[in-house]
Amino acid sequence: MFTITGSWGLYRAPLCKGLLLVLNGLTVMLALLPRHQQLFVYNLQAVTQQHQVWRLLCGRLVCLDVKDAFCSSLLIYNFRIFERRFGTRKFASFLLGAWCVSALVDFLLAQAFQFLFDYEVEELPAGLLAPIFSLFVPFYLLIPRIPVTQVLAHIHVTNKTLVYIVGLQLLTSSPFMWLLALSGLITGGLYYHNALWLQKLIFVPLWLSRIGRYILEPLFSSSHPDKETPLGMGATLDIQRQQRMDLLDQQLLLAQYSEARRNSRQQPPSGLWARLFPSLRHRGHNQPPMQPQPHPEAQTPSSTQPPLFDSSPVAEEQVSRLVEMGFSRIDALEALRASNNDINMATNFLLQH
């Protein structure tokens, strides 16, 4: 439920991988060397009164609190979908614009807080926090909300719920974290909607993007999952068999779900639960007619391809939507065929694999 971009890890997301490795590595080093932590404190008073402008760079990159580093790492890992969807350069431009503009917004919010409540904000939590909160703006506007389950029959849990929970945990970790969160949301909204032509003023130049592509991207790029395991479904025969059995199980559940949806149009919805989740005693009798599938153990070790779905026509628009969300075209086609072109069901199927 947390990851909304499939199970490809950090494939096609070298910038997110670099941020996770470098920033978390610096956090661990500062935890082991506490005498150097003072250099990375985000002290607004030192910037304004002592003119230590370098703190805007050091204090707004590395988290000094391990809990903040952990929560921000989870969010960066989840927001890698934007790097896959828009490309590394555009994603880096968004982070750069949010990082630069949020520095000014931090001071404005601190001054407004001092004017309203007569309290001077001297220090803010350190780290790449405002740009991370700014990513919640495109996350809310672009990522579709797909129901996953319900709690107590009233509380809907979606594919985005846990992301918001992690963001709330990060928001409540420090007294003035709300100021950085508000700064990030304001900055993200301004940059996303290109207010004051920010996207044309603050961006990653093409020459810098090319340098990073040839120098840094080979260091942080991840290979395709199919290339990591030549067999594609595991390193051993037992793992392959287990994965094939799981795949057959999922196909059976999808077929039952599709049959239940067709029947629910003619029958009252009160019996939907019984059709979707029949008792184990009658589960074999309630299954829809399907083509007999060979037992996974009867296949030879060289047969590594999963069973094919039915060849029903698939809308190209729905395939494009799933590909834009970060899934591969082959997985999108198989999921749409298995779900009878139901985009929500296909997305749920891909999220769980």
Tab-separated table of C-alpha atoms in Angstrom:
chain	number	residue	atom	x	y	z
A	1	MET	CA	0.000	0.000	0.000
A	2	PHE	CA	2.878	2.383	0.674
A	3	THR	CA	4.688	2.043	-2.602
A	4	ILE	CA	2.607	3.244	-5.503
A	5	THR	CA	5.128	2.693	-8.255
A	6	GLY	CA	5.380	-1.047	-8.499
A	7	SER	CA	8.194	-3.229	-7.228
A	8	TRP	CA	11.083	-1.879	-9.307
A	9	GLY	CA	12.822	-0.183	-6.406
A	10	LEU	CA	14.949	2.768	-7.498
A	11	TYR	CA	15.069	1.798	-11.166
A	12	ARG	CA	14.995	4.938	-13.366
A	13	ALA	CA	15.365	7.126	-10.256
A	14	PRO	CA	19.100	7.915	-9.901
A	15	LEU	CA	18.536	11.291	-8.243
A	16	CYS	CA	16.357	9.817	-5.499
A	17	LYS	CA	18.900	7.055	-4.974
A	18	GLY	CA	21.715	9.589	-4.738
A	19	LEU	CA	19.793	11.691	-2.218
A	20	LEU	CA	19.042	8.652	-0.097
A	21	LEU	CA	22.634	7.423	-0.058
A	22	VAL	CA	24.469	10.740	0.292
A	23	LEU	CA	22.177	12.556	2.733
A	24	ASN	CA	21.615	9.542	4.964
A	25	GLY	CA	25.321	8.786	4.893
A	26	LEU	CA	26.062	12.307	6.104
A	27	THR	CA	23.429	11.960	8.818
A	28	VAL	CA	25.088	8.785	10.103
A	29	MET	CA	28.520	10.420	10.003
A	30	LEU	CA	27.298	13.421	11.998
A	31	ALA	CA	25.673	11.093	14.515
A	32	LEU	CA	29.055	9.443	15.028
A	33	LEU	CA	30.852	12.815	15.115
A	34	PRO	CA	28.593	15.027	17.246
A	35	ARG	CA	31.197	17.785	17.599
A	36	HIS	CA	30.647	18.726	13.935
A	37	GLN	CA	26.859	18.924	14.143
A	38	GLN	CA	26.981	22.616	15.041
A	39	LEU	CA	28.097	23.394	11.490
A	40	PHE	CA	24.848	21.980	10.055
A	41	VAL	CA	22.367	23.673	12.396
A	42	TYR	CA	19.700	25.688	10.571
A	43	ASN	CA	20.001	28.835	12.708
A	44	LEU	CA	18.010	31.768	11.367
A	45	GLN	CA	19.427	34.168	13.929
A	46	ALA	CA	22.991	33.352	12.864
A	47	VAL	CA	22.064	34.004	9.233
A	48	THR	CA	20.401	37.372	9.831
A	49	GLN	CA	22.526	38.811	12.638
A	50	GLN	CA	25.919	37.186	12.118
A	51	HIS	CA	25.615	36.953	8.315
A	52	GLN	CA	26.449	33.253	8.225
A	53	VAL	CA	24.861	32.718	4.846
A	54	TRP	CA	26.571	29.344	4.444
A	55	ARG	CA	24.097	27.937	6.963
A	56	LEU	CA	21.420	28.195	4.291
A	57	LEU	CA	23.347	25.507	2.425
A	58	CYS	CA	24.583	23.295	5.240
A	59	GLY	CA	21.529	23.597	7.470
A	60	ARG	CA	19.040	22.828	4.719
A	61	LEU	CA	20.541	19.615	3.347
A	62	VAL	CA	21.480	17.175	6.117
A	63	CYS	CA	19.095	16.015	8.852
A	64	LEU	CA	20.593	16.042	12.324
A	65	ASP	CA	17.742	14.003	13.793
A	66	VAL	CA	17.760	10.336	12.819
A	67	LYS	CA	13.951	10.148	13.037
A	68	ASP	CA	13.611	13.027	10.588
A	69	ALA	CA	16.121	11.366	8.274
A	70	PHE	CA	14.186	8.095	8.371
A	71	CYS	CA	10.789	9.671	7.632
A	72	SER	CA	12.181	11.921	4.903
A	73	SER	CA	13.905	8.913	3.318
A	74	LEU	CA	10.615	7.037	3.167
A	75	LEU	CA	8.986	10.017	1.487
A	76	ILE	CA	11.828	10.456	-1.014
A	77	TYR	CA	11.616	6.776	-1.879
A	78	ASN	CA	7.874	7.080	-2.445
A	79	PHE	CA	8.133	10.308	-4.469
A	80	ARG	CA	10.532	8.660	-6.921
A	81	ILE	CA	7.461	8.195	-9.128
A	82	PHE	CA	7.830	11.835	-10.200
A	83	GLU	CA	11.402	11.282	-11.364
A	84	ARG	CA	10.233	8.322	-13.447
A	85	ARG	CA	7.277	10.216	-14.826
A	86	PHE	CA	8.837	13.609	-15.622
A	87	GLY	CA	12.501	12.715	-15.976
A	88	THR	CA	15.489	13.396	-13.765
A	89	ARG	CA	16.123	16.917	-15.024
A	90	LYS	CA	12.588	18.178	-14.464
A	91	PHE	CA	12.424	16.468	-11.075
A	92	ALA	CA	15.752	18.023	-10.086
A	93	SER	CA	14.511	21.425	-11.261
A	94	PHE	CA	11.452	21.110	-9.057
A	95	LEU	CA	13.585	20.236	-6.010
A	96	LEU	CA	16.035	23.049	-6.786
A	97	GLY	CA	13.263	25.609	-7.206
A	98	ALA	CA	11.514	24.482	-4.034
A	99	TRP	CA	14.802	24.523	-2.113
A	100	CYS	CA	15.703	28.059	-3.215
A	101	VAL	CA	12.277	29.666	-2.824
A	102	SER	CA	11.550	27.946	0.487
A	103	ALA	CA	14.603	29.676	2.016
A	104	LEU	CA	12.894	33.023	1.487
A	105	VAL	CA	9.512	31.703	2.616
A	106	ASP	CA	11.099	30.356	5.822
A	107	PHE	CA	12.231	33.845	6.799
A	108	LEU	CA	8.885	35.398	5.892
A	109	LEU	CA	6.954	32.885	7.982
A	110	ALA	CA	9.363	33.307	10.885
A	111	GLN	CA	8.924	37.082	10.766
A	112	ALA	CA	5.137	36.719	10.553
A	113	PHE	CA	5.155	34.381	13.564
A	114	GLN	CA	7.258	36.864	15.536
A	115	PHE	CA	4.922	39.723	14.605
A	116	LEU	CA	1.762	37.825	15.564
A	117	PHE	CA	2.912	36.066	18.737
A	118	ASP	CA	5.944	38.167	19.767
A	119	TYR	CA	8.210	35.112	19.718
A	120	GLU	CA	11.437	34.928	17.746
A	121	VAL	CA	12.160	31.694	15.920
A	122	GLU	CA	15.902	31.214	16.269
A	123	GLU	CA	16.383	27.683	14.951
A	124	LEU	CA	14.526	25.367	12.586
A	125	PRO	CA	14.931	21.607	11.995
A	126	ALA	CA	17.808	20.863	9.663
A	127	GLY	CA	17.567	18.832	6.490
A	128	LEU	CA	16.017	18.766	3.028
A	129	LEU	CA	12.590	19.102	4.612
A	130	ALA	CA	10.844	21.964	2.823
A	131	PRO	CA	11.467	20.487	-0.679
A	132	ILE	CA	10.170	17.131	0.546
A	133	PHE	CA	6.973	18.734	1.841
A	134	SER	CA	6.661	20.594	-1.469
A	135	LEU	CA	6.376	17.249	-3.271
A	136	PHE	CA	3.054	16.666	-1.521
A	137	VAL	CA	1.525	19.224	-3.916
A	138	PRO	CA	2.044	17.163	-7.115
A	139	PHE	CA	1.410	14.012	-5.092
A	140	TYR	CA	-2.044	15.280	-4.143
A	141	LEU	CA	-2.865	16.636	-7.597
A	142	LEU	CA	-1.412	13.996	-9.919
A	143	ILE	CA	-1.485	10.626	-8.175
A	144	PRO	CA	-4.932	8.992	-8.446
A	145	ARG	CA	-6.666	8.011	-5.239
A	146	ILE	CA	-7.396	4.277	-5.342
A	147	PRO	CA	-9.373	2.647	-2.479
A	148	VAL	CA	-7.605	-0.317	-0.935
A	149	THR	CA	-9.721	-1.292	2.051
A	150	GLN	CA	-11.958	0.056	4.802
A	151	VAL	CA	-11.499	0.257	8.553
A	152	LEU	CA	-14.593	-0.038	10.750
A	153	ALA	CA	-16.691	0.162	7.565
A	154	HIS	CA	-16.386	3.970	7.517
A	155	ILE	CA	-12.698	4.906	7.270
A	156	HIS	CA	-11.442	4.457	3.718
A	157	VAL	CA	-7.813	3.416	3.300
A	158	THR	CA	-6.294	4.267	-0.082
A	159	ASN	CA	-2.935	3.828	-1.756
A	160	LYS	CA	-1.976	7.307	-0.494
A	161	THR	CA	-2.982	6.939	3.160
A	162	LEU	CA	0.308	5.670	4.533
A	163	VAL	CA	2.235	8.399	2.707
A	164	TYR	CA	0.175	11.044	4.463
A	165	ILE	CA	0.696	9.242	7.771
A	166	VAL	CA	4.479	9.352	7.318
A	167	GLY	CA	4.229	13.030	6.424
A	168	LEU	CA	2.179	13.634	9.570
A	169	GLN	CA	4.778	11.793	11.634
A	170	LEU	CA	7.493	14.011	10.180
A	171	LEU	CA	5.336	17.080	10.794
A	172	THR	CA	4.990	16.326	14.519
A	173	SER	CA	8.622	15.376	15.129
A	174	SER	CA	9.813	18.914	16.020
A	175	PRO	CA	8.156	22.029	17.491
A	176	PHE	CA	8.705	24.224	14.416
A	177	MET	CA	8.459	21.521	11.773
A	178	TRP	CA	5.049	22.950	10.855
A	179	LEU	CA	6.778	26.117	9.639
A	180	LEU	CA	8.934	24.129	7.202
A	181	ALA	CA	5.914	22.091	6.133
A	182	LEU	CA	3.900	25.228	5.424
A	183	SER	CA	6.864	26.745	3.610
A	184	GLY	CA	7.232	23.614	1.486
A	185	LEU	CA	3.543	23.470	0.589
A	186	ILE	CA	3.493	27.143	-0.383
A	187	THR	CA	6.672	26.769	-2.418
A	188	GLY	CA	5.470	23.576	-4.079
A	189	GLY	CA	2.214	25.235	-5.098
A	190	LEU	CA	4.009	28.285	-6.487
A	191	TYR	CA	6.520	26.266	-8.474
A	192	TYR	CA	4.031	23.675	-9.708
A	193	HIS	CA	1.658	26.340	-11.048
A	194	ASN	CA	4.613	28.373	-12.407
A	195	ALA	CA	3.672	31.443	-10.367
A	196	LEU	CA	5.962	34.427	-11.049
A	197	TRP	CA	7.510	32.315	-13.839
A	198	LEU	CA	9.521	30.349	-11.291
A	199	GLN	CA	9.963	27.390	-13.625
A	200	LYS	CA	11.716	29.673	-16.136
A	201	LEU	CA	13.830	31.422	-13.513
A	202	ILE	CA	15.004	28.464	-11.421
A	203	PHE	CA	15.827	25.235	-13.218
A	204	VAL	CA	18.688	22.824	-13.823
A	205	PRO	CA	20.596	23.905	-16.963
A	206	LEU	CA	20.918	21.440	-19.798
A	207	TRP	CA	24.712	21.405	-19.628
A	208	LEU	CA	24.612	20.562	-15.923
A	209	SER	CA	22.090	17.828	-16.595
A	210	ARG	CA	24.377	16.309	-19.216
A	211	ILE	CA	27.337	16.397	-16.837
A	212	GLY	CA	25.303	14.629	-14.184
A	213	ARG	CA	24.072	12.102	-16.730
A	214	TYR	CA	27.607	11.054	-17.733
A	215	ILE	CA	29.312	11.365	-14.336
A	216	LEU	CA	26.821	10.878	-11.514
A	217	GLU	CA	24.067	8.795	-13.092
A	218	PRO	CA	26.314	5.733	-13.692
A	219	LEU	CA	27.150	5.778	-9.972
A	220	PHE	CA	23.564	5.860	-8.730
A	221	SER	CA	21.599	4.196	-11.517
A	222	SER	CA	19.900	0.857	-10.854
A	223	SER	CA	19.617	-1.926	-13.375
A	224	HIS	CA	16.305	-3.310	-14.535
A	225	PRO	CA	14.905	-5.997	-12.206
A	226	ASP	CA	14.771	-8.505	-15.074
A	227	LYS	CA	18.506	-8.001	-15.637
A	228	GLU	CA	19.309	-8.568	-11.989
A	229	THR	CA	17.779	-12.055	-12.127
A	230	PRO	CA	18.306	-13.702	-15.530
A	231	LEU	CA	15.448	-16.108	-14.952
A	232	GLY	CA	13.116	-13.218	-14.187
A	233	MET	CA	11.213	-14.975	-11.388
A	234	GLY	CA	13.838	-15.878	-8.853
A	235	ALA	CA	17.273	-17.292	-8.445
A	236	THR	CA	16.291	-20.891	-7.656
A	237	LEU	CA	13.745	-23.301	-9.020
A	238	ASP	CA	11.820	-23.412	-5.739
A	239	ILE	CA	11.389	-19.655	-5.720
A	240	GLN	CA	10.212	-19.753	-9.333
A	241	ARG	CA	7.625	-22.391	-8.533
A	242	GLN	CA	6.347	-20.476	-5.528
A	243	GLN	CA	6.061	-17.282	-7.541
A	244	ARG	CA	4.185	-19.066	-10.310
A	245	MET	CA	1.762	-20.472	-7.753
A	246	ASP	CA	1.232	-17.011	-6.282
A	247	LEU	CA	0.622	-15.611	-9.749
A	248	LEU	CA	-1.966	-18.290	-10.489
A	249	ASP	CA	-3.641	-17.522	-7.181
A	250	GLN	CA	-3.839	-13.841	-8.042
A	251	GLN	CA	-5.288	-14.618	-11.462
A	252	LEU	CA	-7.957	-16.735	-9.819
A	253	LEU	CA	-8.873	-13.928	-7.422
A	254	LEU	CA	-9.048	-11.459	-10.295
A	255	ALA	CA	-11.312	-13.786	-12.250
A	256	GLN	CA	-13.585	-14.159	-9.219
A	257	TYR	CA	-13.670	-10.419	-8.768
A	258	SER	CA	-14.592	-9.809	-12.410
A	259	GLU	CA	-17.338	-12.416	-12.257
A	260	ALA	CA	-18.689	-10.892	-9.053
A	261	ARG	CA	-18.758	-7.433	-10.639
A	262	ARG	CA	-20.759	-8.737	-13.594
A	263	ASN	CA	-23.203	-10.495	-11.296
A	264	SER	CA	-23.541	-7.495	-8.990
A	265	ARG	CA	-25.171	-5.504	-11.792
A	266	GLN	CA	-28.095	-7.921	-11.815
A	267	GLN	CA	-28.221	-8.953	-8.163
A	268	PRO	CA	-28.548	-6.813	-5.018
A	269	PRO	CA	-25.219	-5.760	-3.482
A	270	SER	CA	-25.961	-7.539	-0.225
A	271	GLY	CA	-24.489	-10.776	-1.549
A	272	LEU	CA	-21.317	-9.248	-2.940
A	273	TRP	CA	-19.244	-10.199	0.096
A	274	ALA	CA	-20.285	-13.830	-0.179
A	275	ARG	CA	-19.383	-13.926	-3.872
A	276	LEU	CA	-16.046	-12.156	-3.460
A	277	PHE	CA	-14.975	-14.131	-0.404
A	278	PRO	CA	-16.697	-17.540	-0.469
A	279	SER	CA	-16.098	-19.904	2.390
A	280	LEU	CA	-13.142	-22.212	2.078
A	281	ARG	CA	-15.461	-25.191	2.093
A	282	HIS	CA	-17.251	-24.089	-1.092
A	283	ARG	CA	-14.463	-22.148	-2.695
A	284	GLY	CA	-13.796	-24.760	-5.336
A	285	HIS	CA	-17.476	-24.882	-6.361
A	286	ASN	CA	-17.817	-21.097	-6.643
A	287	GLN	CA	-14.925	-20.621	-9.001
A	288	PRO	CA	-15.809	-19.392	-12.505
A	289	PRO	CA	-14.983	-21.676	-15.423
A	290	MET	CA	-11.399	-21.204	-16.451
A	291	GLN	CA	-8.985	-22.819	-18.811
A	292	PRO	CA	-7.105	-25.662	-17.128
A	293	GLN	CA	-3.646	-24.494	-16.181
A	294	PRO	CA	-0.692	-26.871	-15.943
A	295	HIS	CA	0.653	-27.370	-12.475
A	296	PRO	CA	3.719	-25.218	-11.839
A	297	GLU	CA	5.786	-28.189	-10.759
A	298	ALA	CA	5.143	-29.913	-14.084
A	299	GLN	CA	6.874	-27.168	-16.002
A	300	THR	CA	10.486	-27.446	-16.955
A	301	PRO	CA	13.050	-25.160	-15.301
A	302	SER	CA	13.578	-23.316	-18.583
A	303	SER	CA	9.927	-22.201	-18.666
A	304	THR	CA	10.100	-18.904	-16.850
A	305	GLN	CA	7.282	-16.990	-18.532
A	306	PRO	CA	4.139	-16.437	-16.412
A	307	PRO	CA	0.784	-17.686	-17.708
A	308	LEU	CA	-0.785	-15.358	-20.235
A	309	PHE	CA	-4.072	-13.577	-19.650
A	310	ASP	CA	-6.935	-13.515	-22.109
A	311	SER	CA	-6.365	-11.512	-25.259
A	312	SER	CA	-9.174	-9.000	-24.767
A	313	PRO	CA	-8.725	-5.565	-26.380
A	314	VAL	CA	-7.048	-3.006	-24.129
A	315	ALA	CA	-7.576	0.744	-24.375
A	316	GLU	CA	-4.338	2.494	-25.253
A	317	GLU	CA	-5.285	5.472	-23.083
A	318	GLN	CA	-5.452	3.301	-19.972
A	319	VAL	CA	-2.135	1.686	-20.847
A	320	SER	CA	-0.562	5.131	-21.170
A	321	ARG	CA	-1.918	6.173	-17.772
A	322	LEU	CA	-0.378	3.152	-16.084
A	323	VAL	CA	2.936	3.662	-17.889
A	324	GLU	CA	2.992	7.298	-16.730
A	325	MET	CA	2.581	6.091	-13.159
A	326	GLY	CA	5.843	4.142	-13.506
A	327	PHE	CA	4.724	0.655	-14.506
A	328	SER	CA	6.089	-1.136	-17.528
A	329	ARG	CA	3.970	-1.480	-20.637
A	330	ILE	CA	3.949	-5.285	-20.453
A	331	ASP	CA	2.747	-5.266	-16.839
A	332	ALA	CA	0.108	-2.659	-17.670
A	333	LEU	CA	-1.252	-4.724	-20.575
A	334	GLU	CA	-1.419	-7.895	-18.488
A	335	ALA	CA	-3.105	-6.133	-15.576
A	336	LEU	CA	-5.715	-4.484	-17.802
A	337	ARG	CA	-6.501	-7.754	-19.546
A	338	ALA	CA	-6.841	-9.526	-16.215
A	339	SER	CA	-9.187	-6.851	-14.861
A	340	ASN	CA	-11.318	-6.475	-18.001
A	341	ASN	CA	-9.973	-2.964	-18.671
A	342	ASP	CA	-10.816	-1.762	-15.156
A	343	ILE	CA	-8.140	0.871	-14.462
A	344	ASN	CA	-8.656	0.825	-10.680
A	345	MET	CA	-8.490	-2.946	-10.418
A	346	ALA	CA	-5.455	-3.070	-12.700
A	347	THR	CA	-3.669	-0.474	-10.577
A	348	ASN	CA	-4.409	-2.402	-7.389
A	349	PHE	CA	-3.091	-5.570	-9.015
A	350	LEU	CA	0.162	-3.799	-10.006
A	351	LEU	CA	0.604	-2.164	-6.603
A	352	GLN	CA	0.527	-5.543	-4.884
A	353	HIS	CA	3.190	-7.040	-7.172
